[in-house]
Amino acid sequence: MHEVEEHLKGKGILVTVSLRQDRYRGWDADDSARELRELALSSGVNIVDEIICKRNELTPNYLIGKGKAQEIRELIQDQHEEIDVVLFSKNLSSTQQSNLEDILDIKTIDRTQLILDVFAQRAHSNEGKLQVELAQLEYLFPRLIGKGIMLSRLGGGIGTRGPGEQKLEVDRRGIRGKITKIKDELEKVRFRRGQLRKKRIEHSVATIAVIGYTNAGKSTLLNSLTGAKVSVDNKLFTTLDPTSRQYTLPNNQKVLFVDTVGFIHNLPHNLIEAFKATLEEVQEADLLLHVLDINNPKANEQLDAVYEVLKELGTLEKPMVTALNKVDLVNSPQVIEHFRNKLTAAVAISALKGTGFDGFINIIADKLKALVRTVDIFIPHSKIFLVSRIYEEGKVIERKDTDQGVQIKAMIPATGRWDGWIVKRGKGDGKTKKRGNGETGKRGKGEKGKVS
Ligand code: GDP
Ligand code: MG
């Protein structure tokens, strides 16, 4: 299956192409260069050198003109180390790509290919992976114009029948078949996903999706927050993907932090579906933790772009906490003030230095309170093993052991899981927050006492 899954690595040279029209729109050459750098770093490429080409317009055959392409070739030859790839900040047509590879004699990657590579590395679910692979194949398909270098990008699995036209035809047919197969598989995976989600709701763990721009510090935050606290023996969590981390809030509520793929400025249209597929955690989360790099000069624009995507995903209404990250690099208090005023539930932190965590954990706990309810539960002796489950999942406020069983007042996650054992509903009940998928609390009378 996953022929295109081989990820970018090795040493690369970055070529930022800045057009006059970009600069008119307030997107400087420096902004483009920073973005390319961040994407390259996210993909795992080792940056050896960077070039910025400012142009009025692009050329159809070489994007940046033949002369400039030759300059880049010299630059590659002048390096002390062997270069593996040249990354372009713009998209390349198949003609441009093959012409450039002719001159440079090295693999080239354009903006869409680079973004897809980042997505491929960050897509964790089956659906996400398939969606990204589909986008990769669809993007590469029209680019199969007989260039050896390009075919090799698809790995060794396809078209071993020999060179020339015949091989090309086999490649095309192979890829077309693969595209169909992936689409079929996506159908099946979507069905299974619905079932998995139900399971997660039954286990009543609040999930917090960590979102934000590429390089905002999402993974760093997750690591320093939960690094020492990942439970090794919790079976539920070992079945989830590796970027999920369990965390216990001060009120003893267990939550799950889920890392997501980073946002990207001006995402190419053909990638929106793949991007959204990698963001399915967002749709299913109870709460969003938005990590914003306030040291980034484009932080305001990034903020707007994140909200724009959340709107498209229909998740703008979800409770959200914003971590104003990288304060350790921010010298001006006004910058922090600006974002604090602009956003509700925003806390300045440094994911790297581990500062400010208490503040935003408290806000998260507060926000999740709406998802917790206080109830009176009665567990008969025959089901006594459920008592320890209550201690694990919630916070026990009162406990009374009687002849018939155990009477407990506890704060528990507001799913329907315990409904069959509740004897008296307490404060906060009935306010179960309706999730985006509308499934919470749907468990009816028929499922009474289904905890086991
Ligand atoms: P992600 O793409 O959002 O997951 O971002 P990463 O967690 O990979 O972080 C991107 C870069 O920012 C890394 O080089 C981190 O070391 C750096 N970084 C993250 N948080 C902070 C912070 O609070 N302060 C500083 N100075 N750097 C940070
Ligand atoms: Mg990350």
XYZ file of C-alpha atoms and ligand atoms in Angstrom:
481
model
C 0.000 0.000 0.000
C 1.808 3.026 1.336
C 4.392 3.618 -1.392
C 4.420 7.368 -0.959
C 4.821 7.139 2.755
C 8.558 7.403 2.589
C 9.200 10.742 4.214
C 11.516 13.550 3.392
C 14.802 13.609 5.132
C 18.372 14.451 4.405
C 19.998 17.742 3.548
C 18.066 20.394 1.724
C 18.378 23.823 0.180
C 15.417 26.154 0.494
C 14.365 28.382 -2.373
C 11.893 31.054 -1.344
C 10.178 32.725 -4.260
C 8.610 36.045 -3.356
C 6.362 37.732 -5.903
C 5.440 41.371 -6.085
C 1.792 40.444 -5.619
C 2.600 38.571 -2.408
C 4.357 41.608 -1.030
C 1.443 43.840 -1.980
C -0.738 41.635 0.146
C 1.519 42.200 3.144
C 3.342 38.899 2.869
C 7.034 39.816 2.729
C 9.845 37.701 1.350
C 10.900 37.163 4.980
C 7.471 35.815 5.845
C 7.590 33.377 2.949
C 11.105 32.328 3.899
C 10.116 31.755 7.527
C 7.140 29.688 6.483
C 9.215 27.516 4.183
C 11.781 27.065 6.931
C 9.118 25.997 9.418
C 7.594 23.525 6.987
C 10.990 22.101 6.124
C 11.823 21.682 9.805
C 8.470 20.041 10.442
C 9.139 17.584 7.664
C 12.509 16.689 9.104
C 14.726 18.127 6.385
C 18.097 19.385 7.494
C 18.432 22.914 6.117
C 21.870 23.556 4.663
C 21.317 26.820 2.819
C 18.558 29.256 1.857
C 17.996 31.441 -1.172
C 15.403 34.143 -1.654
C 14.334 35.066 -5.204
C 12.305 38.249 -5.476
C 10.475 38.371 -8.773
C 7.722 40.285 -10.462
C 6.283 37.138 -11.929
C 6.968 33.471 -12.462
C 8.242 31.930 -15.700
C 6.384 28.977 -17.229
C 9.434 26.797 -17.851
C 11.679 27.328 -14.859
C 9.530 29.209 -12.365
C 12.387 31.506 -11.443
C 14.067 31.692 -14.875
C 16.775 29.524 -16.313
C 19.595 31.820 -15.193
C 18.524 31.685 -11.569
C 18.118 27.920 -11.785
C 21.716 27.673 -12.950
C 22.801 29.833 -10.030
C 21.147 27.403 -7.667
C 22.923 24.533 -9.341
C 26.238 26.257 -8.660
C 25.274 26.834 -5.099
C 24.534 23.129 -4.727
C 27.901 22.244 -6.219
C 29.691 24.688 -3.926
C 28.380 23.045 -0.779
C 30.798 21.049 1.304
C 28.186 18.410 1.829
C 26.014 16.419 -0.495
C 22.560 17.939 -0.973
C 19.567 15.612 -1.263
C 16.716 17.894 -2.142
C 15.752 21.441 -3.133
C 12.548 22.768 -1.592
C 10.528 25.494 -3.298
C 8.112 27.810 -1.521
C 5.788 27.857 -4.552
C 4.082 25.057 -6.409
C 5.740 23.733 -9.548
C 3.927 22.622 -12.677
C 5.045 19.274 -14.043
C 7.030 21.103 -16.745
C 8.736 23.373 -14.269
C 9.541 20.506 -11.986
C 11.060 18.336 -14.668
C 13.026 21.224 -16.180
C 14.375 22.208 -12.793
C 15.346 18.651 -11.977
C 17.182 18.506 -15.320
C 19.242 21.554 -14.493
C 19.744 20.941 -10.795
C 20.215 17.210 -11.205
C 18.592 16.683 -7.855
C 15.178 15.952 -6.436
C 12.888 18.966 -6.148
C 9.914 19.305 -3.847
C 7.308 22.004 -4.220
C 5.115 23.595 -1.588
C 2.191 21.193 -1.938
C 4.463 18.152 -1.855
C 6.186 19.502 1.228
C 2.899 20.134 3.033
C 1.663 16.686 2.069
C 4.815 15.201 3.486
C 4.209 16.982 6.791
C 0.611 15.784 6.788
C 1.679 12.241 6.026
C 3.945 12.258 9.043
C 1.275 13.686 11.308
C -1.757 11.750 10.163
C -2.379 9.154 12.833
C -5.743 7.690 12.134
C -6.292 5.249 9.331
C -8.639 7.662 7.693
C -6.181 10.515 7.934
C -3.408 8.423 6.436
C -5.538 7.265 3.555
C -6.826 10.746 2.881
C -3.283 12.097 2.727
C -2.079 9.256 0.541
C -4.950 9.909 -1.818
C -4.008 13.568 -2.045
C -0.388 12.617 -2.693
C -1.267 10.244 -5.505
C -3.689 12.691 -7.063
C -1.075 15.401 -6.972
C 1.656 13.213 -8.432
C -0.466 11.557 -11.079
C -0.378 14.339 -13.705
C 3.313 14.787 -12.943
C 4.224 11.340 -14.187
C 5.635 12.507 -17.443
C 8.420 10.081 -17.917
C 11.030 11.524 -15.652
C 13.015 8.891 -13.858
C 13.569 11.129 -10.880
C 9.876 11.642 -10.474
C 8.925 8.043 -10.752
C 11.460 7.101 -8.171
C 9.658 9.363 -5.760
C 6.846 6.875 -5.737
C 9.128 4.211 -4.418
C 10.269 1.016 -6.033
C 6.974 -0.788 -5.901
C 5.436 0.325 -9.141
C 6.235 -0.344 -12.781
C 9.275 -2.542 -12.769
C 8.629 -3.614 -16.330
C 11.311 -1.501 -17.899
C 11.957 2.017 -19.066
C 10.179 4.231 -21.537
C 6.579 4.616 -22.564
C 5.558 1.152 -21.511
C 6.747 1.627 -17.963
C 4.991 4.955 -17.832
C 1.707 3.373 -18.859
C 2.073 0.730 -16.178
C 2.776 3.437 -13.609
C -0.260 5.394 -14.636
C -2.505 2.381 -14.544
C -1.035 1.289 -11.245
C -1.664 4.640 -9.675
C -5.151 4.942 -11.054
C -5.960 1.536 -9.580
C -4.445 2.536 -6.292
C -6.518 5.700 -6.161
C -9.680 3.655 -6.615
C -8.594 1.216 -3.945
C -7.886 3.956 -1.444
C -11.274 5.516 -2.064
C -12.942 2.165 -1.335
C -10.932 1.720 1.795
C -11.824 5.204 2.986
C -15.482 4.261 2.903
C -14.861 1.296 5.154
C -12.627 3.201 7.533
C -15.228 5.913 8.000
C -17.707 3.319 9.124
C -15.289 1.831 11.634
C -14.418 5.254 12.957
C -17.984 5.818 14.073
C -17.759 2.680 16.155
C -14.476 3.663 17.724
C -15.871 7.027 18.737
C -18.730 5.342 20.536
C -16.226 3.300 22.481
C -14.358 6.392 23.555
C -17.550 8.003 24.779
C -18.372 4.893 26.769
C -15.037 5.151 28.480
C -15.978 8.700 29.356
C -12.619 10.345 28.919
C -12.680 14.018 28.059
C -10.457 14.682 25.081
C -8.591 17.899 24.517
C -7.331 18.527 21.013
C -4.150 20.573 20.884
C -4.343 22.772 17.819
C -2.362 25.632 16.334
C 0.061 26.599 13.645
C 3.016 24.500 12.610
C 5.830 25.269 15.035
C 3.604 26.997 17.570
C 4.891 24.522 20.153
C 2.092 21.954 20.365
C 4.300 18.889 20.685
C 6.668 20.635 23.077
C 3.768 21.575 25.312
C 2.342 18.087 25.265
C 5.689 16.593 26.131
C 6.559 18.893 28.977
C 3.024 18.746 30.324
C 2.558 15.027 30.360
C 6.055 13.694 29.801
C 6.452 12.243 33.259
C 2.840 11.309 33.661
C 2.094 8.973 30.829
C 0.550 5.921 32.308
C 2.165 2.786 30.994
C -0.339 0.286 32.242
C -3.553 1.853 31.111
C -4.943 -0.461 28.477
C -7.436 1.981 27.076
C -4.743 4.389 26.119
C -2.306 1.993 24.614
C -4.858 1.344 21.892
C -4.963 5.006 20.964
C -2.409 6.667 18.781
C 1.018 7.590 20.126
C 0.392 11.322 20.202
C -2.372 11.005 22.768
C -1.332 11.649 26.324
C -3.277 11.022 29.446
C -3.313 13.652 32.155
C -5.020 13.912 35.513
C -6.479 17.283 36.400
C -6.375 18.585 39.997
C -9.993 17.416 40.496
C -8.894 13.901 39.574
C -10.603 13.996 36.219
C -8.699 12.036 33.596
C -8.315 13.789 30.306
C -6.661 12.912 27.074
C -4.535 15.455 25.208
C -4.367 14.760 21.496
C -1.744 16.382 19.281
C -2.910 17.472 15.820
C -1.348 18.438 12.527
C -0.288 22.066 12.311
C -2.140 24.785 10.449
C -0.486 26.280 7.418
C -0.862 29.684 5.868
C -2.642 29.702 2.502
C -3.293 26.002 2.396
C -3.610 24.896 -1.232
C -7.224 24.103 -2.064
C -6.605 20.536 -3.139
C -5.203 19.820 0.306
C -8.096 21.005 2.395
C -9.756 17.584 2.551
C -6.525 15.889 3.567
C -5.923 18.559 6.182
C -9.389 18.203 7.637
C -8.970 14.456 7.810
C -5.917 14.934 9.962
C -8.012 17.191 12.180
C -10.740 14.738 13.017
C -9.600 14.821 16.632
C -10.754 18.419 16.681
C -14.263 17.492 15.722
C -14.470 14.879 18.415
C -12.761 16.776 21.198
C -14.562 18.123 24.234
C -12.264 21.081 24.438
C -9.682 22.748 22.236
C -6.313 23.881 23.469
C -5.048 26.424 20.994
C -1.306 26.989 21.094
C -0.355 30.356 19.649
C 3.248 31.423 19.135
C 2.951 35.051 20.205
C 6.568 35.632 19.346
C 5.754 35.058 15.682
C 5.365 38.376 13.830
C 2.369 36.870 12.018
C 0.635 35.716 15.200
C -2.452 37.847 14.522
C -2.886 36.443 11.034
C -2.338 32.933 12.327
C -4.997 33.451 14.943
C -7.484 34.557 12.284
C -6.621 31.614 10.064
C -7.145 29.132 12.901
C -10.586 30.576 13.623
C -11.417 30.440 9.948
C -10.671 26.717 9.786
C -12.531 26.009 13.020
C -15.506 27.732 11.483
C -15.260 25.512 8.414
C -15.041 22.443 10.609
C -18.122 23.609 12.482
C -16.240 23.581 15.772
C -16.183 27.262 16.645
C -18.625 26.679 19.487
C -16.430 24.234 21.351
C -14.899 25.477 24.586
C -11.382 26.694 23.910
C -8.379 27.680 25.965
C -5.498 29.525 24.327
C -1.913 29.058 25.427
C 0.035 32.193 24.488
C 3.266 30.349 23.941
C 6.932 31.290 23.802
C 6.600 34.147 26.316
C 10.205 33.513 27.187
C 11.068 35.117 23.835
C 8.673 38.045 24.125
C 10.221 41.219 25.460
C 7.240 43.490 25.203
C 4.507 43.145 27.839
C 2.145 44.896 25.409
C 2.242 41.902 23.092
C 1.052 39.617 25.875
C -1.573 42.163 26.938
C -2.800 42.456 23.367
C -3.584 38.763 23.082
C -4.964 38.544 26.615
C -7.437 41.291 25.786
C -8.305 39.836 22.453
C -9.033 36.325 23.704
C -11.003 34.908 26.553
C -9.346 32.120 28.504
C -5.821 32.922 27.383
C -2.762 32.211 29.503
C 0.841 33.118 28.771
C 3.146 30.125 28.950
C 6.472 28.821 27.846
C 6.108 25.256 26.704
C 9.857 24.959 26.501
C 10.657 26.307 29.975
C 7.565 24.823 31.547
C 6.219 28.088 32.943
C 2.593 29.161 33.287
C 1.195 25.627 33.240
C -0.782 25.884 36.499
C -2.798 28.766 35.117
C -3.990 27.112 32.003
C -4.564 23.734 33.647
C -6.911 25.517 36.033
C -8.757 27.129 33.162
C -9.041 23.782 31.414
C -10.428 22.208 34.577
C -12.910 25.066 34.858
C -14.063 24.678 31.293
C -14.448 20.962 31.706
C -16.554 21.396 34.818
C -19.503 21.716 32.511
C -18.680 18.179 31.471
C -18.620 16.872 35.022
C -21.617 16.290 37.264
C -22.119 15.493 40.898
C -24.289 12.463 41.508
C -25.291 9.958 44.173
C -24.523 6.450 43.153
C -25.491 3.188 44.798
C -23.465 0.077 44.031
C -24.787 -3.244 45.367
C -22.329 -5.749 46.814
C -22.672 -7.966 43.776
C -21.117 -5.204 41.655
C -18.615 -4.016 44.219
C -15.781 -3.905 41.675
C -17.425 -0.819 40.181
C -16.546 1.205 43.252
C -12.883 1.367 42.386
C -13.910 2.399 38.890
C -15.633 5.443 40.335
C -12.450 6.385 42.177
C -10.505 6.065 38.938
C -12.871 8.077 36.821
C -14.087 10.705 39.164
C -13.693 12.333 42.520
C -15.457 10.721 45.444
C -16.931 13.317 47.798
C -18.691 11.034 50.300
C -18.834 7.311 50.843
C -21.092 5.219 53.057
C -20.825 1.464 53.285
C -24.153 -0.199 54.111
C -25.401 -3.754 54.420
C -26.776 -3.669 50.895
C -23.853 -2.010 49.198
C -21.912 1.223 48.872
C -23.441 4.646 48.675
C -21.241 7.237 47.024
C -21.513 10.902 46.222
C -19.065 11.667 43.432
C -18.163 14.033 40.640
C -18.039 12.001 37.480
C -17.612 12.742 33.799
C -20.928 13.746 32.296
C -21.471 10.872 29.932
C -24.317 8.446 30.289
C -22.050 5.651 31.459
C -23.132 5.619 35.089
C -26.773 6.370 34.513
C -27.969 2.955 35.631
C -26.428 3.360 39.089
C -27.392 6.900 39.897
C -29.955 7.203 42.650
C -30.220 10.933 43.052
C -29.067 13.536 40.659
C -27.061 16.327 42.105
C -25.711 19.698 41.154
C -24.676 20.198 37.577
C -26.812 17.401 36.294
C -28.920 17.849 33.231
C -26.421 20.355 31.975
C -24.483 17.750 30.122
C -22.760 19.616 27.391
C -23.924 18.531 24.020
C -21.001 17.498 21.893
C -20.600 18.347 18.272
C -21.593 14.880 17.206
C -24.651 14.949 19.418
C -23.988 11.507 20.804
C -23.358 12.348 24.428
C -26.184 11.451 26.703
C -27.958 9.504 24.045
C -27.676 6.298 25.951
C -31.218 5.624 26.946
C -32.999 3.528 29.504
C -32.362 0.357 27.596
C -28.680 0.562 28.478
C -29.199 0.982 32.166
C -26.372 -0.193 34.303
C -24.227 -1.197 31.408
C -20.994 -0.420 33.169
C -18.982 -3.562 33.539
P 4.521 22.141 16.755
O 4.782 22.128 15.287
O 3.406 23.076 17.106
O 4.348 20.793 17.361
O 5.810 22.820 17.434
P 7.006 22.123 18.238
O 6.554 21.704 19.581
O 7.638 21.112 17.369
O 7.968 23.376 18.459
C 8.518 24.081 17.375
C 9.779 24.778 17.827
O 9.477 25.808 18.789
C 10.768 23.854 18.502
O 12.052 24.214 18.076
C 10.579 24.142 19.987
O 11.742 23.905 20.724
C 10.247 25.626 19.969
N 9.421 26.003 21.120
C 8.253 25.453 21.507
N 7.795 26.064 22.622
C 8.666 27.030 22.940
C 8.733 28.016 23.996
O 7.893 28.134 24.878
N 9.806 28.858 23.966
C 10.771 28.774 23.011
N 11.779 29.636 23.082
N 10.743 27.871 22.011
C 9.710 27.003 21.972
Mg 4.184 18.948 16.507
